[in-house]
Amino acid sequence: MNSHAKIINLLAKYVNLSKTEIAEILEIPPRPELGDYAFPCFSLAKSLRQPPQKIAADLKEKIEASAENSCFIEQIEVAGAYLNFFIDRSYRAVNVIRRSLAAGDKPGASDKYAGKNIIVEYSSPNIAKPFHVGHAFTTFLGEAIANLYEYQGANVYRFNHLGDYGTQFGKLIVAWKLWGDEKALSDNAIQELTRVYVKFHQEVETRPELEYEAREAFRRLENKEEEELSLWQQFRDVSLKEFNHIYDRLKINFDNTNGESFYSHLIPEVVKRLKEQGLLIESQGAQVVDLEEFGLQACLILKSDGSTIYASRDLAAILYRAQEYDYDLNIYVVGLPQKNHFEQVFAVAKKANFPKADNNIHVAFGTVKMADGGFSTRSGNVILLEDLLETSVEKTAAIIRSNNENMPSDELRESAEKIGLAAVRYAFLRNSRERDIIFSWEEMLDFEGDTAPYLLYTIARCKALALKAGSEKMEKLADISDSALELLVEDEEQEVLKNIELFPISLNRATVSHEPSVMMRQIMTLARSFNKFYHNLSVLRSENEDLILARLALTDAVERTLRAGLKLAGIEAVERM
């Protein structure tokens, strides 16, 4: 048990709060002089009818009188309404390294979600449209969230809900019949489909009848008429081929790639359920569900021509997933602009008493901004993810080449590929997900900044230290004594140990909040503290053999923790930079 858990258990004996409630308010002070953990007593003041300062003082007296604290608490201080705990340095050193050695290559892993079925829907690009950098946000964020749940024991199902249905396909079918080029489709399918789609929106301004033709084409597609269905299948196949090329490069795999079209046959069941409960009402010829009680506008289920929309297909998907996967959580990793859409869909599901109606979550995220300010398929102004990745790899290769002139070309390309892709992923995951991302190559590839290259360089440094120490010394770590580990009492060593210990806590908080950035900030803080330790204290130069072994054990724990954190983010480490 780590010191965080021990503090929670100790407090639970003296305050009228559950361990979960204590964990939620127990703080990590920003500076070492304020202690390792700080317990605020404000929440106890009302029930105890005492000032929080007195509550803190009384708690200090009770805990200090307890025999339980003697082995791991060095000091307890009252600071206003806070009770600050200082962990014994020798205890922390032994406890953290022992736990790290026992965890192997899975530090912080747990069975917290064992037996839980978690669906994470992410990526979900639109068929016949380019895979642009806006799709990267949901792809990288969703993959990290899925990894976090899986790392903590959940049965995770990765869903790629492809945008392969809707009125836009009516437009595309009309556009293809008018202006499509088979040879161009064969040479570059997405580019050709984008060209005719953009042309449709240009032409419709002077030829409004095209909108009617598009609606009719989609109606025929919904009726599964041969010509429209054949074109739709062709567009879907060529698009998937392009998307899979990107997923293969990113090493992302899905368990389910059912697109919107898959759920269309289930919509009659949705409509039936809503009708049976008297929830469907007519509005200007369309069928809607009133959501005034939820403070929301009515949710459109069927258009006036009887065609379906996103909401009806998402409701059908909820029914299907509840039946087939018996999910405990159904997580949609979709941009902030869709917030109202999901509020409406979830509200309809609750009002209609759908199974698992309370188990659906929308994990929203911000936008990706470049110099041009955004993306629009209709105008043809699209920044492709593939181009962004390739540019990152090329710029990384140039940096590596300038510092390693003799590196073999194949090794250089492999390293540049890993580091370049890592830099892009990290840029999407390092900040809170609802913040917009503004790309800066200078920042992304800064080997000293808040970047993936910095983290990868730190791992490479740890690896280099182990190689320099030699296999004989490294093999001794498995049998290192407590007395050797108790030597890790310097401020720099303790800061590293503290950050290793906080890694599992960051995993839990990142998972609960669906904010991988919480974990990313923790591993960056760990890397910074390790490099400070590396520069201020010698790992391999000491007359004390036990101290050398202890510092090597600390270095080894740092490397495994950083590797685990990056792996959860979908980032692969490199052996040398």
XYZ file of C-alpha atoms in Angstrom:
577
model
C 0.000 0.000 0.000
C 1.413 3.404 -0.924
C 1.552 6.356 1.464
C -1.453 8.036 -0.190
C -3.657 5.026 0.587
C -2.224 4.746 4.109
C -3.039 8.396 4.829
C -6.604 7.869 3.573
C -7.035 4.760 5.751
C -5.656 6.600 8.762
C -7.938 9.613 8.318
C -10.971 7.366 7.788
C -10.646 6.217 11.412
C -10.961 9.746 12.778
C -13.306 11.621 10.425
C -16.891 10.912 9.425
C -16.117 10.602 5.722
C -15.791 7.593 3.451
C -12.415 6.698 1.993
C -13.673 7.795 -1.417
C -14.686 11.189 -0.025
C -11.319 11.584 1.695
C -9.485 10.686 -1.525
C -11.434 13.357 -3.404
C -10.364 16.181 -1.081
C -6.894 15.013 -0.007
C -4.494 17.401 -1.727
C -0.930 17.206 -2.999
C 0.717 20.473 -1.865
C 2.533 22.460 -4.567
C 5.718 22.869 -2.484
C 7.659 20.324 -0.350
C 7.718 22.622 2.687
C 3.917 22.303 2.846
C 4.163 18.547 3.256
C 3.488 15.554 1.046
C -0.279 15.466 1.601
C -2.666 18.114 2.891
C -6.093 17.370 4.349
C -8.499 20.348 4.343
C -10.882 20.373 7.306
C -13.451 22.840 5.927
C -15.926 20.089 5.002
C -16.003 18.849 8.614
C -16.735 22.235 10.185
C -20.505 22.173 9.639
C -21.153 18.669 10.985
C -18.786 19.065 13.957
C -19.836 22.681 14.610
C -16.243 23.665 15.174
C -13.801 25.945 13.361
C -11.734 23.981 10.801
C -8.525 25.155 12.505
C -9.566 23.457 15.762
C -10.620 20.308 13.898
C -7.167 20.156 12.279
C -5.445 20.575 15.652
C -7.586 17.868 17.283
C -6.933 15.466 14.394
C -3.197 16.065 14.695
C -3.295 15.177 18.382
C -5.300 11.975 17.798
C -3.171 10.754 14.898
C 0.106 11.478 16.690
C -1.115 9.394 19.616
C -1.821 6.478 17.294
C 0.797 3.774 16.839
C -0.214 3.391 13.185
C 1.517 6.560 12.041
C 4.907 5.861 13.596
C 6.293 3.764 10.745
C 5.588 6.077 7.839
C 4.760 9.616 9.033
C 7.723 11.786 9.949
C 5.796 14.883 10.950
C 2.285 16.379 11.054
C 1.706 20.134 10.958
C -1.394 22.288 11.272
C -1.462 25.123 8.744
C -4.683 27.049 9.205
C -7.525 24.705 8.271
C -5.129 22.166 6.759
C -3.485 19.142 8.276
C -0.167 18.625 6.486
C 1.535 15.222 6.479
C 5.259 14.685 5.891
C 6.145 11.107 4.923
C 9.227 9.486 6.440
C 11.976 9.578 3.804
C 13.392 6.124 4.402
C 9.923 4.616 4.416
C 9.075 6.278 1.101
C 12.300 5.094 -0.531
C 11.783 1.460 0.429
C 8.038 1.428 -0.215
C 8.162 3.116 -3.629
C 11.056 1.077 -5.034
C 9.699 -2.217 -3.691
C 6.302 -1.516 -5.244
C 7.961 -0.516 -8.504
C 10.031 -3.685 -8.675
C 6.948 -5.795 -7.958
C 4.921 -4.034 -10.676
C 7.467 -4.779 -13.395
C 6.501 -3.170 -16.685
C 2.976 -2.306 -15.476
C 3.442 0.297 -12.736
C 0.165 1.642 -11.436
C -1.946 -1.076 -13.077
C -4.970 -2.190 -11.069
C -8.157 -4.243 -11.199
C -10.392 -1.305 -10.270
C -12.619 -1.857 -13.324
C -12.355 -5.649 -13.477
C -15.547 -7.152 -14.857
C -16.743 -3.824 -16.266
C -17.643 -3.562 -19.952
C -16.556 -0.215 -21.346
C -17.314 0.940 -24.890
C -15.189 3.815 -26.156
C -16.328 5.304 -29.446
C -13.708 7.465 -31.132
C -12.098 8.517 -34.409
C -15.273 8.043 -36.510
C -14.185 9.776 -39.741
C -16.664 10.470 -42.500
C -16.627 8.162 -45.494
C -15.547 9.852 -48.743
C -13.955 12.752 -46.867
C -10.286 13.303 -45.977
C -8.908 12.184 -42.625
C -7.925 15.652 -41.434
C -6.154 16.768 -38.262
C -9.492 17.455 -36.584
C -10.077 13.689 -36.565
C -6.732 13.228 -34.843
C -8.037 14.748 -31.597
C -10.795 12.157 -31.124
C -8.493 9.369 -32.347
C -5.620 10.050 -29.934
C -7.865 11.044 -27.016
C -10.160 8.037 -27.424
C -7.263 5.601 -27.722
C -5.691 6.959 -24.518
C -8.991 6.718 -22.613
C -9.512 3.143 -23.823
C -5.958 2.250 -22.766
C -6.458 3.762 -19.300
C -9.584 1.713 -18.629
C -7.956 -1.450 -19.965
C -4.856 -0.884 -17.799
C -7.152 -0.879 -14.778
C -8.857 -4.166 -15.568
C -11.854 -3.237 -17.733
C -13.115 -5.167 -20.740
C -12.727 -2.411 -23.319
C -14.420 -2.368 -26.718
C -12.992 0.156 -29.161
C -15.685 1.403 -31.550
C -15.062 3.349 -34.750
C -18.528 4.697 -35.589
C -17.897 5.561 -39.232
C -19.854 8.413 -40.766
C -21.151 6.328 -43.659
C -24.756 7.480 -43.885
C -26.845 10.626 -44.146
C -27.978 13.225 -46.660
C -24.384 14.042 -47.614
C -24.302 10.725 -49.465
C -27.209 11.856 -51.570
C -25.137 14.906 -52.498
C -22.086 12.772 -53.211
C -24.031 10.344 -55.410
C -25.492 13.217 -57.462
C -22.083 14.896 -57.695
C -20.393 11.670 -58.785
C -22.925 10.997 -61.520
C -22.452 14.525 -62.873
C -18.707 15.059 -62.574
C -17.007 11.842 -61.379
C -13.851 10.538 -63.052
C -13.216 6.774 -62.709
C -9.486 7.075 -63.413
C -9.075 9.818 -60.828
C -10.997 7.677 -58.327
C -8.590 4.823 -58.972
C -5.526 7.065 -58.584
C -6.597 8.984 -55.461
C -10.069 8.096 -54.246
C -10.476 10.554 -51.369
C -9.123 13.446 -53.414
C -11.531 12.722 -56.274
C -14.533 12.293 -53.969
C -13.638 15.530 -52.193
C -13.370 17.303 -55.551
C -16.877 16.362 -56.672
C -18.338 17.022 -53.200
C -16.838 20.511 -53.135
C -18.063 21.107 -56.690
C -21.606 20.169 -55.620
C -21.596 22.924 -52.992
C -20.245 25.403 -55.502
C -22.833 24.509 -58.135
C -25.834 24.350 -55.795
C -25.625 28.103 -55.230
C -26.771 28.663 -58.818
C -28.577 25.329 -59.289
C -30.782 24.883 -56.177
C -32.567 21.924 -57.788
C -29.461 19.862 -56.960
C -30.541 19.840 -53.299
C -33.802 18.128 -54.234
C -31.933 15.597 -56.380
C -29.602 14.877 -53.460
C -32.507 14.274 -51.063
C -34.066 11.909 -53.568
C -30.761 10.064 -54.029
C -30.462 9.558 -50.263
C -34.088 8.371 -50.070
C -33.291 5.768 -52.740
C -30.184 4.768 -50.787
C -32.279 4.267 -47.640
C -34.602 2.098 -49.727
C -31.522 0.110 -50.803
C -32.025 0.696 -54.518
C -29.294 -1.010 -56.508
C -27.479 1.896 -58.181
C -27.287 4.105 -55.094
C -26.344 1.190 -52.832
C -23.571 0.117 -55.219
C -22.062 3.610 -55.372
C -22.304 3.980 -51.597
C -20.497 0.652 -51.082
C -17.774 1.696 -53.523
C -17.248 5.027 -51.736
C -17.140 3.235 -48.367
C -14.604 0.629 -49.505
C -12.119 3.101 -50.997
C -12.400 5.360 -47.941
C -11.782 2.522 -45.485
C -8.678 1.522 -47.393
C -7.318 5.044 -46.916
C -8.287 5.215 -43.239
C -6.751 1.822 -42.464
C -3.445 2.995 -43.889
C -3.426 5.761 -41.258
C -4.570 3.462 -38.438
C -1.847 0.952 -39.323
C 0.779 3.662 -39.148
C -0.513 4.786 -35.754
C -0.863 1.160 -34.539
C -4.526 1.687 -33.681
C -6.974 -1.214 -33.876
C -10.728 -1.286 -33.381
C -13.004 -4.042 -32.150
C -16.015 -2.706 -34.009
C -16.229 -0.563 -37.160
C -19.992 -0.532 -37.602
C -20.884 2.794 -39.176
C -24.132 4.723 -38.978
C -25.549 2.617 -41.805
C -25.332 -0.535 -39.680
C -27.929 0.800 -37.263
C -30.458 1.966 -39.862
C -32.387 -1.316 -39.729
C -32.879 -0.849 -35.980
C -34.539 2.555 -36.308
C -38.054 1.047 -36.690
C -37.553 -0.472 -33.218
C -36.611 2.970 -31.860
C -39.677 4.540 -33.482
C -41.890 1.723 -32.179
C -40.672 2.192 -28.592
C -41.211 5.934 -28.744
C -44.683 5.574 -30.268
C -45.782 2.956 -27.738
C -44.943 5.361 -24.940
C -46.667 8.255 -26.666
C -43.437 10.215 -26.914
C -43.405 10.904 -30.663
C -45.238 14.059 -31.656
C -45.596 15.732 -35.025
C -43.936 19.079 -35.671
C -44.153 20.627 -39.151
C -44.522 17.182 -40.657
C -41.518 15.749 -38.795
C -41.518 13.390 -35.787
C -39.925 14.757 -32.599
C -39.646 14.010 -28.869
C -40.383 16.903 -26.523
C -37.544 17.471 -24.021
C -38.773 20.566 -22.214
C -38.466 18.800 -18.853
C -34.711 18.447 -19.504
C -34.359 22.097 -20.496
C -33.643 21.067 -24.083
C -35.232 21.672 -27.455
C -37.304 18.877 -28.994
C -35.211 16.097 -30.539
C -35.886 15.386 -34.208
C -36.279 11.636 -34.847
C -37.671 11.466 -38.403
C -37.691 14.203 -41.027
C -40.894 15.170 -42.811
C -39.956 12.892 -45.728
C -39.484 9.964 -43.320
C -35.688 9.883 -43.569
C -33.519 9.390 -40.486
C -30.957 11.683 -38.864
C -27.955 11.335 -36.537
C -30.107 11.255 -33.397
C -32.301 8.366 -34.525
C -29.239 6.359 -35.557
C -27.465 7.084 -32.255
C -30.532 5.929 -30.330
C -30.549 2.732 -32.383
C -26.857 2.278 -31.555
C -27.580 2.592 -27.824
C -30.198 -0.156 -28.057
C -27.834 -2.410 -30.000
C -24.848 -1.850 -27.712
C -26.854 -2.393 -24.542
C -28.146 -5.697 -25.896
C -24.945 -7.001 -27.462
C -22.304 -5.690 -25.041
C -24.181 -5.185 -21.749
C -22.036 -2.119 -21.211
C -21.341 -0.376 -17.920
C -20.186 2.750 -19.744
C -20.759 3.852 -23.333
C -18.314 6.703 -23.950
C -18.542 9.010 -26.968
C -15.306 10.889 -27.671
C -16.727 13.609 -29.893
C -16.055 17.354 -30.234
C -17.642 20.095 -28.125
C -19.951 21.292 -30.947
C -21.907 18.023 -30.544
C -22.654 18.677 -26.851
C -26.314 19.584 -27.457
C -26.793 16.608 -29.787
C -25.692 14.117 -27.137
C -27.669 15.863 -24.409
C -30.768 15.378 -26.564
C -29.994 11.751 -27.445
C -29.272 10.803 -23.826
C -32.409 12.629 -22.655
C -34.591 10.732 -25.155
C -33.020 7.450 -24.015
C -33.845 8.280 -20.383
C -37.365 9.482 -21.139
C -38.068 6.305 -23.125
C -36.527 4.076 -20.418
C -33.920 2.612 -22.760
C -31.649 -0.002 -21.166
C -28.391 1.502 -19.860
C -29.865 4.992 -20.334
C -27.802 6.378 -17.434
C -24.545 4.811 -18.607
C -23.829 7.033 -21.610
C -21.150 9.728 -21.465
C -20.092 12.404 -23.935
C -16.380 13.190 -23.582
C -16.011 16.505 -25.388
C -12.863 18.141 -26.720
C -11.806 21.407 -28.329
C -10.673 22.253 -31.828
C -7.369 22.075 -33.652
C -6.149 25.394 -34.953
C -3.558 26.096 -37.598
C -2.658 29.316 -39.397
C -5.843 29.236 -41.502
C -8.069 28.905 -38.449
C -9.914 25.681 -39.162
C -11.156 23.067 -41.594
C -13.985 22.819 -44.079
C -14.469 19.961 -46.499
C -16.994 22.019 -48.414
C -14.463 24.697 -49.304
C -11.744 22.142 -49.945
C -9.597 23.753 -47.246
C -8.379 20.626 -45.457
C -5.145 19.878 -43.593
C -4.620 16.141 -43.848
C -3.447 14.180 -40.814
C -1.130 12.171 -43.068
C 0.583 15.406 -44.153
C 0.919 16.556 -40.543
C 2.470 13.237 -39.506
C 4.884 13.187 -42.430
C 5.983 16.770 -41.800
C 6.629 15.943 -38.147
C 8.709 12.893 -39.113
C 10.724 14.873 -41.674
C 11.462 17.709 -39.242
C 12.426 15.186 -36.555
C 14.758 13.399 -38.978
C 16.504 16.690 -39.724
C 17.062 17.333 -36.002
C 18.386 13.806 -35.397
C 20.650 14.000 -38.449
C 22.189 17.272 -37.251
C 23.098 15.671 -33.907
C 23.981 12.161 -35.132
C 25.731 12.463 -38.485
C 26.879 8.833 -38.435
C 23.529 7.240 -37.574
C 22.596 4.612 -40.219
C 19.771 5.813 -42.473
C 17.395 2.959 -41.565
C 17.862 3.590 -37.833
C 17.431 7.318 -38.386
C 14.154 6.798 -40.258
C 12.835 4.407 -37.596
C 13.707 6.816 -34.774
C 12.306 9.806 -36.660
C 9.062 7.919 -37.314
C 8.595 7.069 -33.622
C 9.621 10.489 -32.304
C 7.739 12.418 -34.983
C 4.481 10.540 -34.383
C 5.009 10.780 -30.621
C 5.391 14.562 -30.872
C 2.032 14.868 -32.621
C 0.217 12.562 -30.176
C 1.657 14.336 -27.158
C 0.578 17.731 -28.510
C -3.020 16.488 -28.503
C -2.889 14.940 -25.021
C -0.761 17.252 -22.899
C -3.459 19.845 -22.102
C -7.023 19.602 -20.833
C -9.123 18.148 -23.630
C -11.581 21.043 -23.893
C -8.778 23.481 -24.649
C -8.109 24.267 -28.289
C -4.821 23.072 -29.764
C -2.640 25.493 -31.708
C 0.180 23.726 -33.496
C 3.719 25.069 -33.294
C 6.479 22.926 -34.771
C 9.076 24.746 -32.695
C 7.249 23.846 -29.480
C 6.280 20.298 -30.513
C 9.819 19.235 -31.368
C 11.676 21.077 -28.596
C 13.860 18.464 -26.873
C 13.876 20.600 -23.706
C 10.212 21.615 -23.667
C 6.898 20.112 -22.606
C 7.106 17.598 -25.420
C 7.291 13.926 -26.299
C 10.936 14.288 -27.443
C 11.851 15.476 -23.933
C 10.178 12.448 -22.340
C 11.719 10.071 -24.859
C 15.134 11.634 -24.284
C 14.712 11.076 -20.531
C 13.925 7.395 -21.106
C 16.974 7.108 -23.366
C 19.080 8.692 -20.616
C 17.813 6.125 -18.090
C 18.595 3.337 -20.549
C 22.095 4.703 -21.148
C 22.794 4.757 -17.402
C 21.757 1.117 -17.097
C 24.005 0.129 -20.003
C 26.910 2.067 -18.536
C 26.407 0.417 -15.136
C 26.549 -3.002 -16.772
C 24.412 -6.113 -16.517
C 26.132 -7.351 -13.356
C 25.049 -4.309 -11.343
C 21.568 -4.201 -12.857
C 20.965 -7.851 -11.971
C 21.668 -7.023 -8.324
C 18.613 -4.747 -8.186
C 16.278 -7.729 -7.794
C 17.899 -8.478 -4.417
C 18.631 -4.931 -3.258
C 18.398 -4.529 0.518
C 16.109 -2.171 2.403
C 19.167 -0.631 4.045
C 20.490 0.331 0.602
C 17.174 1.872 -0.448
C 16.986 3.821 2.817
C 19.977 5.835 1.574
C 17.721 7.685 -0.919
C 17.022 10.638 1.374
C 18.385 13.615 -0.595
C 15.817 16.219 -1.670
C 16.281 15.400 -5.369
C 15.868 11.669 -4.737
C 12.781 12.194 -2.621
C 11.168 14.386 -5.269
C 11.651 11.633 -7.858
C 10.276 8.998 -5.474
C 7.277 11.179 -4.720
C 6.502 11.589 -8.420
C 6.772 7.842 -9.037
C 4.357 7.290 -6.151
C 1.902 9.818 -7.592
C 1.771 8.057 -10.980
C -0.966 5.530 -10.014
C -3.000 8.357 -8.484
C -2.729 10.307 -11.725
C -3.916 7.233 -13.656
C -7.025 6.979 -11.523
C -7.805 10.683 -11.805
C -7.161 10.672 -15.552
C -9.564 7.760 -16.004
C -12.364 9.086 -13.808
C -12.249 12.516 -15.480
C -11.502 11.131 -18.963
C -8.545 13.528 -18.982
C -5.341 11.775 -20.102
C -3.634 15.150 -19.638
C -3.629 14.479 -15.871
C -1.373 11.469 -16.435
C 0.701 13.291 -19.064
C 1.428 16.147 -16.665
C 2.496 13.655 -13.996
C 5.008 11.840 -16.195
C 6.383 15.192 -17.373
C 6.809 16.263 -13.739
C 8.546 12.944 -13.047
C 10.893 13.422 -16.006
C 11.772 16.958 -14.877
C 12.502 15.789 -11.338
C 14.641 12.909 -12.609
C 16.750 15.159 -14.819
C 17.291 17.516 -11.889
C 18.401 14.513 -9.806
C 20.653 13.346 -12.670
C 22.387 16.724 -12.939
C 22.768 17.355 -9.200
C 23.712 13.889 -7.936
C 25.957 11.280 -9.498
C 24.299 7.939 -10.123
C 27.404 5.857 -10.795
C 30.160 7.772 -9.009
C 30.138 6.986 -5.317
C 32.353 5.129 -2.901
C 29.221 3.571 -1.432
C 28.214 0.588 -3.574
C 24.799 0.416 -1.898
C 24.086 4.038 -2.845
C 24.991 3.318 -6.479
C 22.605 0.363 -6.510
C 19.850 2.405 -4.851
C 20.182 5.189 -7.418
C 20.191 2.654 -10.241
C 17.003 1.172 -8.781
C 15.520 4.664 -8.731
C 16.570 5.235 -12.352
C 15.095 1.889 -13.356
C 11.786 2.772 -11.671
C 11.690 6.108 -13.499
C 12.289 4.444 -16.863
C 9.543 1.871 -16.386
C 7.078 4.482 -15.142
C 7.737 6.816 -18.072
C 7.494 3.942 -20.562
C 4.170 2.856 -19.070
C 2.739 6.369 -19.174
C 3.767 6.924 -22.774
C 2.471 3.511 -23.807
C -0.928 4.403 -22.359
C -0.812 7.507 -24.537
C -0.017 5.327 -27.548
C 3.610 6.467 -27.687
C 6.424 3.993 -28.268
C 9.798 4.624 -26.611
C 13.083 4.702 -28.536
C 16.314 3.186 -27.283
C 18.509 6.128 -28.201
C 18.020 9.700 -29.349
